[in-house]
Coordinates of C-alpha atoms in Angstrom, one line a residue:
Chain A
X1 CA 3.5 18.2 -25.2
X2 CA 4.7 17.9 -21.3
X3 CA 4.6 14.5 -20.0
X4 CA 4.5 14.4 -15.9
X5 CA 5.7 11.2 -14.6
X6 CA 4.6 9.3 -11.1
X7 CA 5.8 6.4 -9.4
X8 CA 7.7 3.9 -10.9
X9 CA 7.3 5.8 -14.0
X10 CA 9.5 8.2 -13.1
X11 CA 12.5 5.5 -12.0
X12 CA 11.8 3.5 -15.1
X13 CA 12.8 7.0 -17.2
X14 CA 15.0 8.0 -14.7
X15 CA 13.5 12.0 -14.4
X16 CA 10.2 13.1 -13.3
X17 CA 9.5 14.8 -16.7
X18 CA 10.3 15.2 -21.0
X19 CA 8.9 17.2 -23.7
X20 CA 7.9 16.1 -27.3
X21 CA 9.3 19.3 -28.6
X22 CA 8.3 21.0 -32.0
X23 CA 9.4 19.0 -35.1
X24 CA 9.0 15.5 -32.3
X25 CA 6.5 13.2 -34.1
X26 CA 4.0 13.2 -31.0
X27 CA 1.6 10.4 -30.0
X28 CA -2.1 10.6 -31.5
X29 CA -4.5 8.8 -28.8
X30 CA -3.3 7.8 -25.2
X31 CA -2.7 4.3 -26.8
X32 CA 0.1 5.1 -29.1
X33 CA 1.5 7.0 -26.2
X34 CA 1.2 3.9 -24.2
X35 CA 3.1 2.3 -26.7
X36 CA 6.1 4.8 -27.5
X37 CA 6.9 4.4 -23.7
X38 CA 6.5 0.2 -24.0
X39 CA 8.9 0.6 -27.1
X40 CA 11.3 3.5 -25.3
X41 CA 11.6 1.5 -21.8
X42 CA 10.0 -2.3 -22.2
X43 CA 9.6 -2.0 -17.9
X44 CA 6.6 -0.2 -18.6
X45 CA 5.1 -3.1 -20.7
X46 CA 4.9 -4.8 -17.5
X47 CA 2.8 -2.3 -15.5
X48 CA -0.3 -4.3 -15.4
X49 CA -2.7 -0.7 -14.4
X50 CA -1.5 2.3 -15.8
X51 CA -3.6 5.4 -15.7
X52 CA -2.9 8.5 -17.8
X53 CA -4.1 11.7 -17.5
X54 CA -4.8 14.6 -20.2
X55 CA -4.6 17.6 -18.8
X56 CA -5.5 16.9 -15.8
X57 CA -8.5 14.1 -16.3
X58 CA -8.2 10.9 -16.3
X59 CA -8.1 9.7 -19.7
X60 CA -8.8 6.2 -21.8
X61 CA -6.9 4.9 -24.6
X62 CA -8.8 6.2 -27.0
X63 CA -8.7 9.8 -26.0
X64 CA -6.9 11.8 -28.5
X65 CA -3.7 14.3 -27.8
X66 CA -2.7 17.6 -28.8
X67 CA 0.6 19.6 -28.9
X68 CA -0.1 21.6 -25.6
X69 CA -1.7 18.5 -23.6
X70 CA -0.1 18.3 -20.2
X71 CA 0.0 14.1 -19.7
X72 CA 0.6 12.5 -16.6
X73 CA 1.5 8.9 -16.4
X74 CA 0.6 7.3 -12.9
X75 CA 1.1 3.8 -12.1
X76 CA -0.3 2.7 -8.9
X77 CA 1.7 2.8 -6.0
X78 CA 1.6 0.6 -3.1
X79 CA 3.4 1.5 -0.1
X80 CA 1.9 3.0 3.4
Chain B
X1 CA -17.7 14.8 26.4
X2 CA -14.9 17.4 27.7
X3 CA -15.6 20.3 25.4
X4 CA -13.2 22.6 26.7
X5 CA -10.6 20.0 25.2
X6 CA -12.1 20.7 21.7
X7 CA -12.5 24.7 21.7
X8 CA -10.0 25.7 19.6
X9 CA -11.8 23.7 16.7
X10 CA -15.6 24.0 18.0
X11 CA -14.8 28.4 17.9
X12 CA -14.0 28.2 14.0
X13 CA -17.3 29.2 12.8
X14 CA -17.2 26.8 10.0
X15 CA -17.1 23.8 12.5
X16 CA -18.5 24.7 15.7
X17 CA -20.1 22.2 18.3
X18 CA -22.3 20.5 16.1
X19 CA -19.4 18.9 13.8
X20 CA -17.8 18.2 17.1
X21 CA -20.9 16.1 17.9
X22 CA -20.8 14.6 14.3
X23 CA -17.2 13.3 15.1
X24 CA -18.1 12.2 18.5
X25 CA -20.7 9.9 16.7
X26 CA -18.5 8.8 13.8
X27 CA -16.5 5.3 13.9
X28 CA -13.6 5.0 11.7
X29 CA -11.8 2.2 10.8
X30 CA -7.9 2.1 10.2
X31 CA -6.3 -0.4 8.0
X32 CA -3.2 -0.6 9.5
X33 CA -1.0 0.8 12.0
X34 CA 2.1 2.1 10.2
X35 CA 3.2 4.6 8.3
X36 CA 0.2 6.5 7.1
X37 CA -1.7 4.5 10.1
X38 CA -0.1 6.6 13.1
X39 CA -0.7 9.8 11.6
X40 CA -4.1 9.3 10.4
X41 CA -4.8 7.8 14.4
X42 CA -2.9 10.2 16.1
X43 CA -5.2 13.2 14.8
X44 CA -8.5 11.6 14.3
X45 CA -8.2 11.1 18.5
X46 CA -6.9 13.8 19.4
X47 CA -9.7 16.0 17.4
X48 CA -12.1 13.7 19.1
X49 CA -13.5 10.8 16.8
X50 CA -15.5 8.8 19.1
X51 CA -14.7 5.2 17.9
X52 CA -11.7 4.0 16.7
X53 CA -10.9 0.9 15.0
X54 CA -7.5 -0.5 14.3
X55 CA -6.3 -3.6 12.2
X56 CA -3.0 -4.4 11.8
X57 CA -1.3 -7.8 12.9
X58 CA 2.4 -6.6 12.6
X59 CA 5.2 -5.8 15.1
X60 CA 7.2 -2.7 15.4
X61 CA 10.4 -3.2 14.2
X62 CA 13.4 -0.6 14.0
X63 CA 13.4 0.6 11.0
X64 CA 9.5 1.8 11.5
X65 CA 10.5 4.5 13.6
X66 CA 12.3 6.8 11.3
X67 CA 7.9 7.6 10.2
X68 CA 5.7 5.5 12.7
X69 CA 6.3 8.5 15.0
X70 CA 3.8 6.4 17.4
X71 CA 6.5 4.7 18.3
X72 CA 9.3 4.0 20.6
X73 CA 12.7 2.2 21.0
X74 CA 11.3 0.4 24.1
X75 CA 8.1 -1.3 21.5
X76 CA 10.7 -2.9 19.2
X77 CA 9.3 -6.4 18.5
X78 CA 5.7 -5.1 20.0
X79 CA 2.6 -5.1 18.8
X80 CA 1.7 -2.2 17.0
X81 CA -2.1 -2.3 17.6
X82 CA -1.8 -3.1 21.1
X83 CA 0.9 -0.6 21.5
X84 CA -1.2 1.8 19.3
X85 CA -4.2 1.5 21.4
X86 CA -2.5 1.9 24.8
X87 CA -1.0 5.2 23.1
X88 CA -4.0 6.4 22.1
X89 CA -5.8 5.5 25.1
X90 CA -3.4 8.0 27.0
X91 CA -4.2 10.2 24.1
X92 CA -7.6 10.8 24.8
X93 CA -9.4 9.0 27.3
X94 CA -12.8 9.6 26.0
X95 CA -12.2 7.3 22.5
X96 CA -13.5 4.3 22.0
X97 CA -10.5 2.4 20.9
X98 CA -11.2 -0.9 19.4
X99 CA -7.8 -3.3 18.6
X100 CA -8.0 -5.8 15.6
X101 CA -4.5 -7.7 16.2
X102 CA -4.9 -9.4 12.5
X103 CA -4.5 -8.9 9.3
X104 CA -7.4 -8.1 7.4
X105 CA -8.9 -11.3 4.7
X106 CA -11.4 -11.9 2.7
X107 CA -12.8 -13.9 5.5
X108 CA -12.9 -11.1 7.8
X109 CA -13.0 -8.0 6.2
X110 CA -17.1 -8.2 5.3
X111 CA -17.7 -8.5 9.5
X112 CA -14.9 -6.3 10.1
X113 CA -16.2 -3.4 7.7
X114 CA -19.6 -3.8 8.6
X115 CA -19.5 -2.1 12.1
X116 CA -17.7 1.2 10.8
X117 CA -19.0 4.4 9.0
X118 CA -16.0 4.3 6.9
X119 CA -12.5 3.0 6.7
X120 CA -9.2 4.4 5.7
X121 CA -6.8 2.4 3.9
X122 CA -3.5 3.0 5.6
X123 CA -2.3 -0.7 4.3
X124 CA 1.2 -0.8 2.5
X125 CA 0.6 -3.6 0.0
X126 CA -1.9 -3.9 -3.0
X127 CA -3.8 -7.4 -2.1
X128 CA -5.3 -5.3 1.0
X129 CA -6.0 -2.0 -1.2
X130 CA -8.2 -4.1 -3.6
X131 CA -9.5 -6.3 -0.4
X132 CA -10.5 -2.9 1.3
X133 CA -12.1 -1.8 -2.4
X134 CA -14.2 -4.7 -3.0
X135 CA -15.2 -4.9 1.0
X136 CA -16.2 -1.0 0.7
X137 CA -18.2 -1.0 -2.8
X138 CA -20.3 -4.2 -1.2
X139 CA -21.0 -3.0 1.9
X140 CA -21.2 0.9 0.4
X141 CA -19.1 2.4 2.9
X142 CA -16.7 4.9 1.5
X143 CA -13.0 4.7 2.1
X144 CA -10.5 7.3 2.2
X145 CA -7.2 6.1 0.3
X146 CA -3.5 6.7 0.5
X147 CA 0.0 5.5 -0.8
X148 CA 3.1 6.0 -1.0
X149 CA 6.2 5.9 -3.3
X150 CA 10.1 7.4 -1.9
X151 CA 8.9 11.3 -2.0
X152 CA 5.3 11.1 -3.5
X153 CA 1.7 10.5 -2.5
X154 CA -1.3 10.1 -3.8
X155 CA -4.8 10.5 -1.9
X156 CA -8.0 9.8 -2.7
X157 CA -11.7 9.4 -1.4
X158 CA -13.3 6.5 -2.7
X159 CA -17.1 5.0 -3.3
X160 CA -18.4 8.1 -1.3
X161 CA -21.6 9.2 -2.8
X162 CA -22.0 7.4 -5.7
X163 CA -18.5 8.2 -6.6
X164 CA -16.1 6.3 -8.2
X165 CA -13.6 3.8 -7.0
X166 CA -10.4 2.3 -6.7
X167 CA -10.3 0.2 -9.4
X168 CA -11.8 3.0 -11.9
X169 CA -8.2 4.3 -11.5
X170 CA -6.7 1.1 -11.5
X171 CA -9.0 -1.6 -12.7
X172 CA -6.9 -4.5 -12.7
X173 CA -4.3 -5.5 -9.3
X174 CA -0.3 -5.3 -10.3
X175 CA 1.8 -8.5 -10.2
X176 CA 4.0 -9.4 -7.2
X177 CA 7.0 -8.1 -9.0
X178 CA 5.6 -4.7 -10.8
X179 CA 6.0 -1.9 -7.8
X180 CA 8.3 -2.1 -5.1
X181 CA 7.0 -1.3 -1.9
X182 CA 8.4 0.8 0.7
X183 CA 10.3 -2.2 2.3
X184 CA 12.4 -2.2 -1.1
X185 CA 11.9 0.3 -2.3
X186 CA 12.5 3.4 0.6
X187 CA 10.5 6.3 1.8
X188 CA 11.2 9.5 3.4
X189 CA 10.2 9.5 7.0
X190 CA 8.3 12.4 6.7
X191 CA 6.2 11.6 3.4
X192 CA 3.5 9.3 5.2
X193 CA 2.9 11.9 7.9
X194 CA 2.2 14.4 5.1
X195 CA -0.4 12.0 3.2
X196 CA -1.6 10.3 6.0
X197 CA -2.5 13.9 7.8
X198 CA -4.1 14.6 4.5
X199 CA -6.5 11.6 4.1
X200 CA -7.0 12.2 8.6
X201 CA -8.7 15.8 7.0
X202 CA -10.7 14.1 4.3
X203 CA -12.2 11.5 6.6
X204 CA -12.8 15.0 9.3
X205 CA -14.4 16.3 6.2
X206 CA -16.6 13.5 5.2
X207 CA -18.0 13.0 8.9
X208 CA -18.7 16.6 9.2
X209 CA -20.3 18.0 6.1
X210 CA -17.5 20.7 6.4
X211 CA -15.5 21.7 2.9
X212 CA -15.0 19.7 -0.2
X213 CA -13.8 16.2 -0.3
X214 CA -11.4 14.3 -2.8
X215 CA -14.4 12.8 -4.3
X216 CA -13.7 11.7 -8.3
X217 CA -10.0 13.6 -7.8
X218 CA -6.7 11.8 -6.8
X219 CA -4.2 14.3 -5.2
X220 CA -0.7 13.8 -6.3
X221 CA 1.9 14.9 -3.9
X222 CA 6.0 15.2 -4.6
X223 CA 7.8 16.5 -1.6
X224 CA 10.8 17.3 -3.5
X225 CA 9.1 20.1 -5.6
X226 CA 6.0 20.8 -3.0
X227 CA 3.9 20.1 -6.5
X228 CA 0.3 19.4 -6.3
X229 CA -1.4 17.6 -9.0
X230 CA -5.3 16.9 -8.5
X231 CA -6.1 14.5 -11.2
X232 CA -10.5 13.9 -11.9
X233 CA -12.0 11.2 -12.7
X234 CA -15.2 9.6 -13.2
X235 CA -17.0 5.9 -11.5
X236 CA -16.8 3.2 -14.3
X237 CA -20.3 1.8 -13.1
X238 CA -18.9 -1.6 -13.7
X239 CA -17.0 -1.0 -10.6
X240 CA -19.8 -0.4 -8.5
X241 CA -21.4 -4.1 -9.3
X242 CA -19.0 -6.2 -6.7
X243 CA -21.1 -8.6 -5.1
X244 CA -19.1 -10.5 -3.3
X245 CA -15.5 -10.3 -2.6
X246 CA -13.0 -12.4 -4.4
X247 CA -11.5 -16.2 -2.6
X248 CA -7.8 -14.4 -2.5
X249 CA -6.5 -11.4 -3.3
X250 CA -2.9 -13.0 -2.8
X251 CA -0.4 -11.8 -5.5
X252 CA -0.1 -15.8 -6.7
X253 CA -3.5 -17.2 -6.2
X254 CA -3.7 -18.8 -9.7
X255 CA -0.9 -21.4 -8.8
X256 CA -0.9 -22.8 -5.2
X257 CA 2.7 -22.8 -4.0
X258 CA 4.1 -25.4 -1.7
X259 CA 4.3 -24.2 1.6
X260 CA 5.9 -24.2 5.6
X261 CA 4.5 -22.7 8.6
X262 CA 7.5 -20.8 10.6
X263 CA 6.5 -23.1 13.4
X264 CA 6.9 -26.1 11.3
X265 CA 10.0 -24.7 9.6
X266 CA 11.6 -23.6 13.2
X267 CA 11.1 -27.1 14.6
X268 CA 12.4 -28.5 11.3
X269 CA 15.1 -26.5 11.5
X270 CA 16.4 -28.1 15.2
X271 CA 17.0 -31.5 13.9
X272 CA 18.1 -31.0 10.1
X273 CA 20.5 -28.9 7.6
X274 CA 18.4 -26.8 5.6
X275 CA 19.1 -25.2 2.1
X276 CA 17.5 -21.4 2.6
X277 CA 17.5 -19.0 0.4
X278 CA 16.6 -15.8 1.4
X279 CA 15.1 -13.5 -1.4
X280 CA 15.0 -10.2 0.2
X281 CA 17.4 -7.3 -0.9
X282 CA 21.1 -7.2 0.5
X283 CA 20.2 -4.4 2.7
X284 CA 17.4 -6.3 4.1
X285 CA 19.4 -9.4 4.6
X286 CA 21.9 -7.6 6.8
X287 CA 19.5 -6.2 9.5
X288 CA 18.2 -9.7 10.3
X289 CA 18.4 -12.9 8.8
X290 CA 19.1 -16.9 9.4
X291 CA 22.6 -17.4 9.9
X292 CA 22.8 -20.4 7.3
X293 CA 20.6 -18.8 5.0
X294 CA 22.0 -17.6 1.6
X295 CA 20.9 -14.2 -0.2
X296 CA 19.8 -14.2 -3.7
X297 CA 18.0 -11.4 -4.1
X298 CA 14.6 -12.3 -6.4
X299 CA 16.0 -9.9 -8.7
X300 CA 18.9 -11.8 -9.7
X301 CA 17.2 -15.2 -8.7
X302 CA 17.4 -16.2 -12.9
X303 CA 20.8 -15.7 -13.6
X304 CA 22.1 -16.8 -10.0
X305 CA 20.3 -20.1 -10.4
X306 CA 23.6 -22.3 -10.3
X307 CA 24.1 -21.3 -7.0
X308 CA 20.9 -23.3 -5.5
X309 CA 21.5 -26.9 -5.0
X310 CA 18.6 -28.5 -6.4
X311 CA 19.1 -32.1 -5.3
X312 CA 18.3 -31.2 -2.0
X313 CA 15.0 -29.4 -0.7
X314 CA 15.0 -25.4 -1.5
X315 CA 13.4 -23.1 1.4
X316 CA 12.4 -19.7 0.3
X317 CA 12.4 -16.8 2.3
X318 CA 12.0 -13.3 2.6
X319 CA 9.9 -10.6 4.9
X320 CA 6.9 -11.5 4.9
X321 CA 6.4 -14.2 2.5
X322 CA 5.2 -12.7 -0.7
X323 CA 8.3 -12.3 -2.8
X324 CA 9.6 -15.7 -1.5
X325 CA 6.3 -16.7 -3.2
X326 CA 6.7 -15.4 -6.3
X327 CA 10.7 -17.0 -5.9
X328 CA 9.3 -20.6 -5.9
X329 CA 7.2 -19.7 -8.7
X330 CA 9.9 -18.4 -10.9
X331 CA 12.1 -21.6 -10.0
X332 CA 9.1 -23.6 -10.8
X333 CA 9.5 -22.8 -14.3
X334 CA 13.2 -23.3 -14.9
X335 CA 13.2 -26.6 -12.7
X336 CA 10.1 -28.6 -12.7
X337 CA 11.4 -31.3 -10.6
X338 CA 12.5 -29.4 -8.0
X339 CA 11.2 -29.2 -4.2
X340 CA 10.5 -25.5 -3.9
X341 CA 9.1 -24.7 -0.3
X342 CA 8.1 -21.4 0.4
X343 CA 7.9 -20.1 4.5
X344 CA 4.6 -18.4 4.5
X345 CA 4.8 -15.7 6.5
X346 CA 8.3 -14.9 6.2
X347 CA 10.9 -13.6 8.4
X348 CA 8.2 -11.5 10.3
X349 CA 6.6 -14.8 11.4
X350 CA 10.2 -16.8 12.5
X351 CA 11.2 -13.6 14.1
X352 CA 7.6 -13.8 16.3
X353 CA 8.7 -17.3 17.3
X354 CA 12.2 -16.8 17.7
X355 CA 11.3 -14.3 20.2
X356 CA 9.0 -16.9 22.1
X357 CA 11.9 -20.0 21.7

């Protein structure tokens, strides 16, 4: 499982990308992967809109994930 | 019209004369006259969109002209909108160019919105992005969006057809304190011309039937791999139910925050010793500031609290009177007896006056 990062996402991890890799315990729904970032980097908890998207659509918290999904995590951004 | 000016557009089969006449017909408003502003400005007049309008209140300032490519040295401290216009206007004579010098509220935006086929938000700051939203979904006009971040972009077409909208990306407006802009936070010069040329092609697109817009898809750009991401999504009809636009859409509206008027706070200034303290970064600070002010950045406002005299009055300060805002708010909470006054309008606004003093 790729996850894509956007935004502030990106500066709160620090890279623009990770893997869960084989063996990686990886998030069920969009919600628990919500929450593995708010537990990895607390910054995130404070992101007030968060959208996430499974391979490429836009997904709810209750969508479930596979191994291959391709997630991007894109916070709004603001600037002009 | 001149059509010779346009031929190189009206020979492409695709196009031709009648999507020139379409554009000719169209009027487009622009929120805002920066970064992605210019570029969306400077090619929706030159390919010949026959009105124009442009709200912004702000003034050039230096470092706009590393991407507001509109312009020069000699408009530091100008304008933008009249300077835009009068740029424009040389341009292409033949556009209706209609100049807004104000910011737009939730008392003007409804009248504002109302006289345009459909807007492009080309503002830098989220209150305006969900002002513009709500204004759009009530009046159902759509609205092309853009935004920034250091090297990305995102772009998007929004309430178009039944379509969905901002908020069914992002429902709910971030806190003060959640994204930096591009003030803090820094972006490439080059980044808003890309995405702001991109959202100038989907509003071409939308006025002239031509292609496929960005309808229900959110196009995310990074100019340090060239990677396109288009994202779909669907309209949360919820979204669609505004009926009236909210009283603020100011980061801080749920607690009213005791405030100054730059005028009030320049003339107070000439007879009295003031404790400011301006919140902006370090870097900010340098290029212009008070001379007696002292920089916390809001950052490190918690743990630099001992610095602040409390005894006296605190002002608060910083650009353009947001984060000074959300300063008094945080002091609040540590120091309930405390006079926190916040200069609305920030150093934008003292800078305005300074200039006519």
């Amino acid at each position: 499982m790729e996850i894509l990062l956007f935004g502030i996402a990106k500066d709160i991890v620090g890279r623009s990308s990770f893997r869960f890799e084989e063996g990686d315990e990886v998030p069920k729904s969009v919600l628990e992967l919500k929450q593995k970032l708010n537990n990895s980097f607390p910054d995130f908890g404070k992101l007030s809109s968060l959208a996430i998207a499974v391979n490429s659509e836009y997904a709810q918290d209750g969508k479930s994930l596979q191994r291959g999904d391709e997630i991007a995590v894109i916070p709004p951004v603001s600037g002009g | 019209m001149n059509i010779e000016r346009y031929d190189r557009q009206t020979i492409l089969k695709e196009f031709g004369m009648e999507a020139q006449l379409k554009l000719q017909a169209a009027k487009v408003l622009v929120v805002g006259a920066g970064g992605l502003g210019v570029p969306v400005l400077t090619y929706l007049n030159a390919m010949g969109v026959g009105t124009l309008g442009i709200v912004d209140n702000d003034m050039v300032s230096l470092s706009n002209l590393h991407r507001q490519v509109l312009y020069s040295e000699t408009d530091v401290n100008k304008s933008k909108v009249v300077t835009a216009a009068q740029k424009l206007k040389e341009q292409n004579s033949e556009t209706d160019i209609i100049s807004l010098e104000t910011y737009l509220t939730p008392e003007n935006a409804l009248r504002i919105i109302a006289d345009y086929d459909m807007v492009i938000d080309a503002s830098d700051n989220f209150p305006t992005r969900y002002l513009v939203n709500d204004a759009c979904v009530i009046l159902n006009k759509p609205f092309v969006y853009g935004a920034l971040h250091s090297f990305e972009g995102q772009v998007s077409v929004f309430n178009f057809e039944g379509g969905p909208t901002y908020r069914c990306l992002f429902p709910e407006m971030p806190k003060a304190d959640e994204v930096p802009n591009c003030n803090e936070n820094g972006v490439l010069g080059i980044v808003p011309g890309i995405i702001g040329n991109f959202q100038a092609l989907e509003a071409v697109k939308m006025i002239t039937g031509i292609g496929e817009v960005l309808n229900g898809k959110l196009l995310l750009f990074d100019g340090l791999f060239n990677s396109f991401q288009k994202i779909r999504f669907s309209l949360n009809p919820e979204n669609s139910k505004i009926k009236a636009l909210q009283d603020s859409y100011d980061f801080n509206c749920e607690v009213s925050v005791n405030s100054i008027t730059s005028d009030d706070f320049l003339q107070l200034l000439a007879e009295n010793e003031i404790q400011l303290i301006d919140v902006r970064t370090p870097k900010e600070f340098e290029k212009n500031s008070m001379s007696f002010a002292k920089n916390i950045p809001l950052s490190q406002l918690e743990e630099r609290q001992d610095e602040i005299i409390f005894e006296v009055p605190v002002y608060l300060v910083c650009q353009s009177g947001v984060r000074s805002k959300k300063a008094v708010n945080k002091l609040k909470e540590a120091r309930a007896n405390a006079e926190l006054i916040n200069v609305d309008g920030g150093m934008n606004e003292i800078l305005k006056h300074a200039i006519k003093y």
